[in-house]
Every structure is written in C-alpha cells, then in structure tokens.
Tab-separated table of C-alpha atoms in Angstrom:
chain	number	residue	atom	x	y	z
A	666	MET	CA	64.172	134.785	-12.875
A	667	SER	CA	60.821	135.240	-11.129
A	668	ARG	CA	58.034	132.693	-11.064
A	669	ILE	CA	55.387	132.661	-13.736
A	670	VAL	CA	51.937	132.735	-12.164
A	671	TYR	CA	48.409	132.539	-13.584
A	672	VAL	CA	45.846	135.287	-12.966
A	673	ASN	CA	42.461	135.379	-14.694
A	674	GLY	CA	43.563	133.887	-17.990
A	675	GLU	CA	47.082	135.327	-18.143
A	676	TYR	CA	50.529	133.878	-17.414
A	677	LEU	CA	52.577	136.632	-15.788
A	678	PRO	CA	55.828	137.186	-13.872
A	679	GLU	CA	54.842	137.172	-10.201
A	680	GLU	CA	55.835	140.836	-9.721
A	681	ASP	CA	53.342	141.863	-12.414
A	682	ALA	CA	50.396	139.927	-10.959
A	683	LYS	CA	47.619	142.090	-9.500
A	684	ILE	CA	44.217	141.541	-7.871
A	685	SER	CA	41.629	144.232	-7.118
A	686	ILE	CA	41.413	145.565	-3.569
A	687	PHE	CA	37.674	144.875	-3.872
A	688	ASP	CA	38.160	141.152	-4.463
A	689	ARG	CA	35.958	139.245	-2.031
A	690	GLY	CA	38.729	136.787	-1.297
A	691	PHE	CA	40.672	139.699	0.185
A	692	LEU	CA	37.749	141.436	1.890
A	693	MET	CA	35.583	138.501	3.009
A	694	ALA	CA	37.728	135.330	2.734
A	695	ASP	CA	35.066	134.466	0.152
A	696	GLY	CA	37.072	131.901	-1.752
A	697	VAL	CA	38.186	128.294	-1.977
A	698	TYR	CA	41.538	126.711	-2.714
A	699	GLU	CA	43.381	123.502	-3.499
A	700	VAL	CA	47.019	122.437	-3.267
A	701	THR	CA	48.329	119.726	-5.577
A	702	SER	CA	51.756	118.165	-5.075
A	703	ILE	CA	54.262	117.592	-7.856
A	704	LEU	CA	56.642	114.635	-7.905
A	705	ASP	CA	58.942	113.890	-10.842
A	706	GLY	CA	57.360	116.856	-12.628
A	707	LYS	CA	53.887	115.269	-12.498
A	708	LEU	CA	50.700	116.078	-10.580
A	709	ILE	CA	49.683	113.873	-7.651
A	710	ASP	CA	45.984	113.052	-7.109
A	711	PHE	CA	44.852	115.798	-9.500
A	712	PRO	CA	41.411	114.254	-10.279
A	713	GLY	CA	40.594	114.134	-6.557
A	714	HIS	CA	41.574	117.768	-6.041
A	715	ALA	CA	39.580	118.847	-9.089
A	716	LYS	CA	36.492	116.984	-7.883
A	717	ARG	CA	36.752	118.473	-4.381
A	718	LEU	CA	37.186	121.943	-5.882
A	719	GLU	CA	33.924	121.545	-7.788
A	720	ARG	CA	32.203	120.427	-4.595
A	721	SER	CA	33.540	123.402	-2.595
A	722	LEU	CA	32.397	125.832	-5.294
A	723	GLY	CA	28.987	124.185	-5.421
A	724	GLU	CA	28.502	124.332	-1.655
A	725	LEU	CA	29.185	128.083	-1.746
A	726	ASP	CA	27.173	128.710	-4.938
A	727	MET	CA	30.319	130.102	-6.552
A	728	ALA	CA	30.966	130.052	-10.293
A	729	ASN	CA	33.912	128.089	-11.696
A	730	PRO	CA	35.709	130.210	-14.321
A	731	VAL	CA	37.401	127.209	-15.994
A	732	THR	CA	36.618	123.653	-17.017
A	733	MET	CA	38.501	120.804	-15.399
A	734	ASP	CA	40.369	120.160	-18.652
A	735	GLU	CA	41.427	123.805	-18.743
A	736	LEU	CA	42.469	123.613	-15.110
A	737	LEU	CA	44.680	120.601	-15.782
A	738	ALA	CA	46.278	122.404	-18.719
A	739	ILE	CA	47.010	125.449	-16.538
A	740	HIS	CA	48.598	123.249	-13.854
A	741	ARG	CA	50.799	121.519	-16.408
A	742	ALA	CA	51.779	124.804	-18.039
A	743	LEU	CA	52.864	126.303	-14.716
A	744	VAL	CA	54.874	123.196	-13.822
A	745	ALA	CA	56.645	123.420	-17.178
A	746	LYS	CA	57.154	127.207	-17.183
A	747	ASN	CA	58.661	127.109	-13.682
A	748	ASP	CA	60.592	123.868	-14.218
A	749	ILE	CA	59.158	122.234	-11.082
A	750	VAL	CA	60.340	118.690	-10.354
A	751	GLU	CA	59.153	118.493	-6.740
A	752	GLY	CA	56.834	121.077	-5.310
A	753	LEU	CA	53.273	122.351	-5.187
A	754	VAL	CA	50.658	124.112	-7.282
A	755	TYR	CA	48.395	126.435	-5.287
A	756	LEU	CA	44.985	127.278	-6.763
A	757	GLN	CA	42.502	129.844	-5.450
A	758	ILE	CA	39.107	130.861	-6.776
A	759	THR	CA	37.138	133.717	-5.222
A	760	ARG	CA	33.722	135.233	-5.881
A	761	GLY	CA	35.456	138.072	-7.681
A	762	ALA	CA	35.705	141.853	-7.417
A	763	PRO	CA	32.319	143.619	-7.729
A	764	GLY	CA	33.876	147.099	-7.492
A	765	ASP	CA	32.826	147.885	-3.937
A	766	ARG	CA	32.455	146.182	-0.565
A	767	ASP	CA	29.107	144.590	0.294
A	768	PHE	CA	28.040	141.612	2.387
A	769	ALA	CA	25.588	140.516	-0.315
A	770	PHE	CA	26.991	138.263	-3.031
A	771	PRO	CA	27.457	139.936	-6.421
A	772	ASP	CA	25.594	138.623	-9.448
A	773	PRO	CA	27.966	136.044	-11.048
A	774	ALA	CA	26.701	137.108	-14.474
A	775	GLU	CA	28.101	140.581	-13.817
A	776	THR	CA	31.090	139.768	-11.575
A	777	PRO	CA	33.286	136.915	-12.821
A	778	SER	CA	35.133	134.729	-10.366
A	779	THR	CA	38.804	135.427	-9.762
A	780	ILE	CA	41.230	132.557	-10.372
A	781	VAL	CA	44.879	132.528	-9.330
A	782	LEU	CA	47.478	129.754	-9.490
A	783	PHE	CA	51.165	129.682	-8.589
A	784	THR	CA	53.850	127.079	-8.001
A	785	GLN	CA	56.141	126.514	-5.035
A	786	ASN	CA	59.455	124.773	-5.640
A	787	LYS	CA	60.110	122.194	-2.893
A	788	PRO	CA	63.177	120.060	-3.664
A	789	GLY	CA	63.261	116.968	-1.436
A	790	LEU	CA	59.508	117.047	-0.837
A	791	ALA	CA	59.231	113.250	-0.884
A	792	ASP	CA	62.428	112.685	1.094
A	793	SER	CA	61.417	114.854	4.037
A	794	PRO	CA	63.699	114.873	7.123
A	795	ALA	CA	60.595	115.429	9.272
A	796	ALA	CA	59.148	112.111	8.108
A	797	LYS	CA	62.267	110.319	9.316
A	798	LYS	CA	62.204	111.753	12.834
A	799	GLY	CA	58.456	112.332	13.234
A	800	THR	CA	56.565	115.400	14.384
A	801	LYS	CA	55.333	116.671	17.750
A	802	VAL	CA	51.838	118.059	18.231
A	803	ILE	CA	49.886	119.887	20.903
A	804	SER	CA	46.111	119.909	21.374
A	805	ILE	CA	44.021	123.072	21.087
A	806	GLU	CA	40.323	123.872	21.177
A	807	ASP	CA	38.620	123.764	17.774
A	808	ILE	CA	36.722	127.044	17.381
A	809	ARG	CA	36.392	127.120	13.582
A	810	TRP	CA	33.126	127.533	11.697
A	811	GLY	CA	30.943	124.474	11.165
A	812	ARG	CA	31.598	123.753	7.463
A	813	ARG	CA	35.144	122.438	7.562
A	814	ASP	CA	34.354	120.097	4.687
A	815	ILE	CA	34.494	123.125	2.355
A	816	LYS	CA	38.114	124.006	1.583
A	817	THR	CA	37.849	127.771	2.056
A	818	VAL	CA	40.616	130.337	2.451
A	819	GLN	CA	39.432	131.077	6.011
A	820	LEU	CA	42.692	129.876	7.569
A	821	LEU	CA	43.294	132.366	10.374
A	822	TYR	CA	42.651	129.970	13.254
A	823	PRO	CA	44.670	127.102	11.740
A	824	SER	CA	47.502	129.612	11.276
A	825	MET	CA	47.175	130.629	14.923
A	826	GLY	CA	47.238	126.940	15.859
A	827	LYS	CA	50.504	126.477	13.955
A	828	MET	CA	51.983	129.399	15.888
A	829	MET	CA	50.738	128.006	19.224
A	830	ALA	CA	52.541	124.788	18.406
A	831	LYS	CA	55.680	126.646	17.366
A	832	LYS	CA	55.720	128.619	20.617
A	833	ALA	CA	55.405	125.311	22.506
A	834	GLY	CA	58.424	123.930	20.646
A	835	CYS	CA	56.274	121.590	18.553
A	836	ASP	CA	55.408	121.177	14.889
A	837	ASP	CA	51.626	121.270	14.712
A	838	ALA	CA	48.363	121.262	16.647
A	839	TRP	CA	45.476	118.812	16.723
A	840	MET	CA	42.134	120.502	17.255
A	841	VAL	CA	39.634	119.159	19.769
A	842	GLU	CA	35.861	119.692	19.862
A	843	ASP	CA	33.486	118.236	22.476
A	844	GLY	CA	36.362	116.149	23.782
A	845	PHE	CA	37.257	114.548	20.442
A	846	VAL	CA	40.024	115.245	17.950
A	847	THR	CA	38.731	116.730	14.701
A	848	GLU	CA	41.912	117.174	12.638
A	849	GLY	CA	45.263	118.902	12.472
A	850	THR	CA	45.638	122.522	11.399
A	851	SER	CA	46.323	121.466	7.799
A	852	ASN	CA	45.935	117.696	7.806
A	853	ASN	CA	43.793	114.726	8.813
A	854	ALA	CA	44.714	112.945	12.073
A	855	TYR	CA	45.124	109.231	12.841
A	856	ILE	CA	46.168	107.009	15.706
A	857	VAL	CA	47.197	103.352	15.684
A	858	LYS	CA	46.373	100.951	18.509
A	859	GLY	CA	46.956	97.202	18.419
A	860	GLY	CA	47.665	97.405	14.697
A	861	LYS	CA	44.335	99.150	13.982
A	862	ILE	CA	44.290	102.530	12.206
A	863	ILE	CA	41.708	104.864	13.769
A	864	THR	CA	40.569	108.154	12.219
A	865	ARG	CA	37.506	110.370	12.455
A	866	GLU	CA	34.758	109.589	9.948
A	867	LEU	CA	33.829	112.058	7.227
A	868	SER	CA	31.288	114.762	8.054
A	869	THR	CA	31.066	118.539	7.950
A	870	ASP	CA	33.410	118.546	10.980
A	871	ILE	CA	36.554	117.793	8.968
A	872	LEU	CA	38.024	118.310	5.541
A	873	HIS	CA	37.461	115.401	3.184
A	874	GLY	CA	41.157	114.884	2.545
A	875	ILE	CA	42.210	113.683	-0.911
A	876	THR	CA	45.334	112.099	0.570
A	877	ARG	CA	43.158	110.642	3.342
A	878	ALA	CA	40.994	108.832	0.805
A	879	ALA	CA	44.010	107.456	-1.048
A	880	VAL	CA	45.798	106.327	2.108
A	881	LEU	CA	42.738	104.546	3.524
A	882	ARG	CA	42.216	102.776	0.202
A	883	LEU	CA	45.861	101.685	0.132
A	884	ALA	CA	45.680	100.582	3.763
A	885	ALA	CA	42.678	98.375	2.953
A	886	GLU	CA	44.477	96.923	-0.067
A	887	ALA	CA	47.434	96.128	2.204
A	888	GLN	CA	44.964	94.331	4.527
A	889	MET	CA	45.461	96.827	7.348
A	890	GLU	CA	42.498	97.242	9.686
A	891	VAL	CA	40.861	100.683	9.628
A	892	GLU	CA	38.178	102.030	11.978
A	893	GLU	CA	36.536	105.386	11.274
A	894	ARG	CA	35.357	106.853	14.584
A	895	ASN	CA	35.985	109.683	17.015
A	896	PHE	CA	38.909	109.465	19.418
A	897	THR	CA	40.031	111.634	22.330
A	898	ILE	CA	43.394	113.234	23.005
A	899	ASP	CA	43.806	110.939	26.041
A	900	GLU	CA	43.247	107.935	23.779
A	901	ALA	CA	45.753	109.376	21.328
A	902	LYS	CA	48.368	109.728	24.070
A	903	GLN	CA	47.988	106.015	24.816
A	904	ALA	CA	48.254	104.991	21.159
A	905	ASP	CA	51.096	102.888	19.796
A	906	GLU	CA	51.705	105.429	17.037
A	907	ALA	CA	50.038	108.296	15.200
A	908	PHE	CA	50.299	110.138	11.916
A	909	THR	CA	48.727	112.774	9.707
A	910	THR	CA	47.992	112.945	5.996
A	911	SER	CA	47.941	115.929	3.657
A	912	ALA	CA	48.615	116.762	0.028
A	913	SER	CA	51.912	118.492	0.794
A	914	ALA	CA	53.298	116.210	3.530
A	915	PHE	CA	51.800	112.890	2.330
A	916	VAL	CA	51.916	110.567	5.387
A	917	MET	CA	53.690	112.220	8.311
A	918	PRO	CA	54.444	110.243	11.516
A	919	VAL	CA	53.581	111.854	14.868
A	920	VAL	CA	55.843	110.835	17.763
A	921	GLU	CA	54.621	113.087	20.593
A	922	ILE	CA	51.258	114.517	21.699
A	923	ASP	CA	51.075	117.164	24.431
A	924	GLY	CA	54.519	116.142	25.662
A	925	VAL	CA	53.718	112.418	25.795
A	926	ALA	CA	55.921	110.238	23.602
A	927	LEU	CA	54.181	107.537	21.570
A	928	GLY	CA	55.763	104.083	21.547
A	929	ASP	CA	59.523	104.483	21.653
A	930	GLY	CA	59.301	108.078	20.438
A	931	THR	CA	60.202	107.289	16.838
A	932	PRO	CA	58.005	106.954	13.714
A	933	GLY	CA	55.836	103.837	13.888
A	934	ALA	CA	55.978	100.922	11.472
A	935	ILE	CA	52.477	101.436	10.058
A	936	ALA	CA	52.984	105.148	9.373
A	937	LYS	CA	56.318	104.478	7.687
A	938	ARG	CA	54.856	101.699	5.559
A	939	LEU	CA	51.853	103.786	4.512
A	940	ARG	CA	54.152	106.627	3.478
A	941	GLU	CA	56.192	104.225	1.340
A	942	ILE	CA	53.087	102.738	-0.285
A	943	TYR	CA	51.490	106.131	-0.892
A	944	LEU	CA	54.573	107.634	-2.541
A	945	GLU	CA	55.107	104.531	-4.659
A	946	GLU	CA	51.509	104.389	-5.879
A	947	SER	CA	51.225	108.153	-6.339
A	948	ARG	CA	54.237	108.212	-8.631
A	949	LYS	CA	52.690	105.437	-10.718
A	950	THR	CA	49.389	107.266	-11.172
A	951	ALA	CA	50.697	110.868	-11.408
A	952	ILE	CA	49.702	112.801	-14.547
C-alpha cells in the first residue's frame, strides 16, 4: 500500500500526487519547508515548527494557504492514515504555479500558494545506532546565501556538503565562514569545553533551530553552563566533546572533526545526557 500524501487540500496516494511544472518551488526554489518528528505516534515540537514556518513565510512575503489549526489537523491525519509510530512529517509551501516562468513574484490573490505534506516511516528513530557510536564531520567553506535563518528549500549546497563528507568517509560537514563555524549541513553545531556548552548565537547566519531552542532550555534547567558565541574549527578540534541538534536526529554526538578524535573518540557525557533529557521531555509534551 502506498503512502497517503497531502497536496493542495487533497489526501492522495503518492503515485497520484502531481504539481505543475510551473510551480515556483520547482523553477526557482521559491519555497519554505519544515520537518516535524513523530515519536509514539505523536508530533514533537509542533508549535515551534509552526511558528518558524509563519516567520519564514513572512520574511519572504509568501501567503500561507492554511491556518495553524488546519496544519495540525493535516499532520495528525497523515500520521494516522500512514500508521506512523516513529518517523517524520515533511511540509513544503511554495509561492505557487502562475502558469509561466517569470522572475517577478505572481500576485498571491491570483496565484495561490502550493502546499504539500508527506510522511516518512523511520522505525528506531529515537534509538539510533549513530547516536551510540557518534558521528564524524569534516569542515567546508560556507558559501550559502545570507538569509540562513529562513528555512527555504534552497538545499543544493548542503546536499553537496553531505556528499563531500560521504566521499571523505564521514557523516556530515560543518560549514565555516570568516574562520568560524556556522552550522552543519542540516543541523546546529556545538562544542563542549571544560563542561561548558558553546554554540553560535542566533542571527541571519544560521537557522533558528527548534530543537536547538529546546535543548538549550533543557540544558539551563539541568544547570549546565551555556555560552552562545562563535568558535573556530581549530577550537572545535581541541574540544572535550561536540554534538549537533536537529528535528530528525535530536541530539547527535560528534566524535571526530577533520580526522581529529575528540576526547576518547566516543560520545561525550554531556551530549548523551542532553539526548536522554530531550527525548524524555519531548515525549511528555508531544501532541
């Protein structure tokens, strides 16, 4: 049985889903997206994702075709229709299909936004083998556009970064700009030194991670010291441990950077504890 997906107000088998070739998401990467994790059949951090979606749409002057209540109902319907216990819901909204290609934005009164959602079944999402052994990252130059705080579908360079890491026998890449780490290809980056968690502060240089916000709040509640500032790759290589956060991987330990092992080369105590706390609290507050 194929997945049931959502396209512009309809629930359809995935093989019947269609989008116009003139859709600006396809032609111009003129769209935004969100990914919400599912644990125990419930949505993790949904209010945060919904709020960030509204912000992304607002920054791009793009119309939202649904209310947040409607969006929640669609998420829940897809989880139920596809019987997802652990997995993801992917959401994408584009500026729509005006009927021809043009650099100028179409009038939103005449061209409605396109909205698409689908699920991905990921059994064992919370009990990830990668989290037990840790991941290895390389560093690459950050050459993305300047508004990384908007969660757009412009993901070509992050995809290339993932492939660079794969070719190097690693799991991911941390991007570096003006000598400082910005973030991972699909996650926020952290190092730990002397028990202190260090991560780049929020700005237009990085995505305002929903998992990032939750993890930093939980770290503060656990009386862990957090410092939001820039750090270099050389500083990262000398760290006691490192980790990343994202909606789909939660808290993921990093054990090697550019071939340099951190600590004893295994996931650090702080990263492991934060993952435990995050999963525990997320399950309690899931909707």
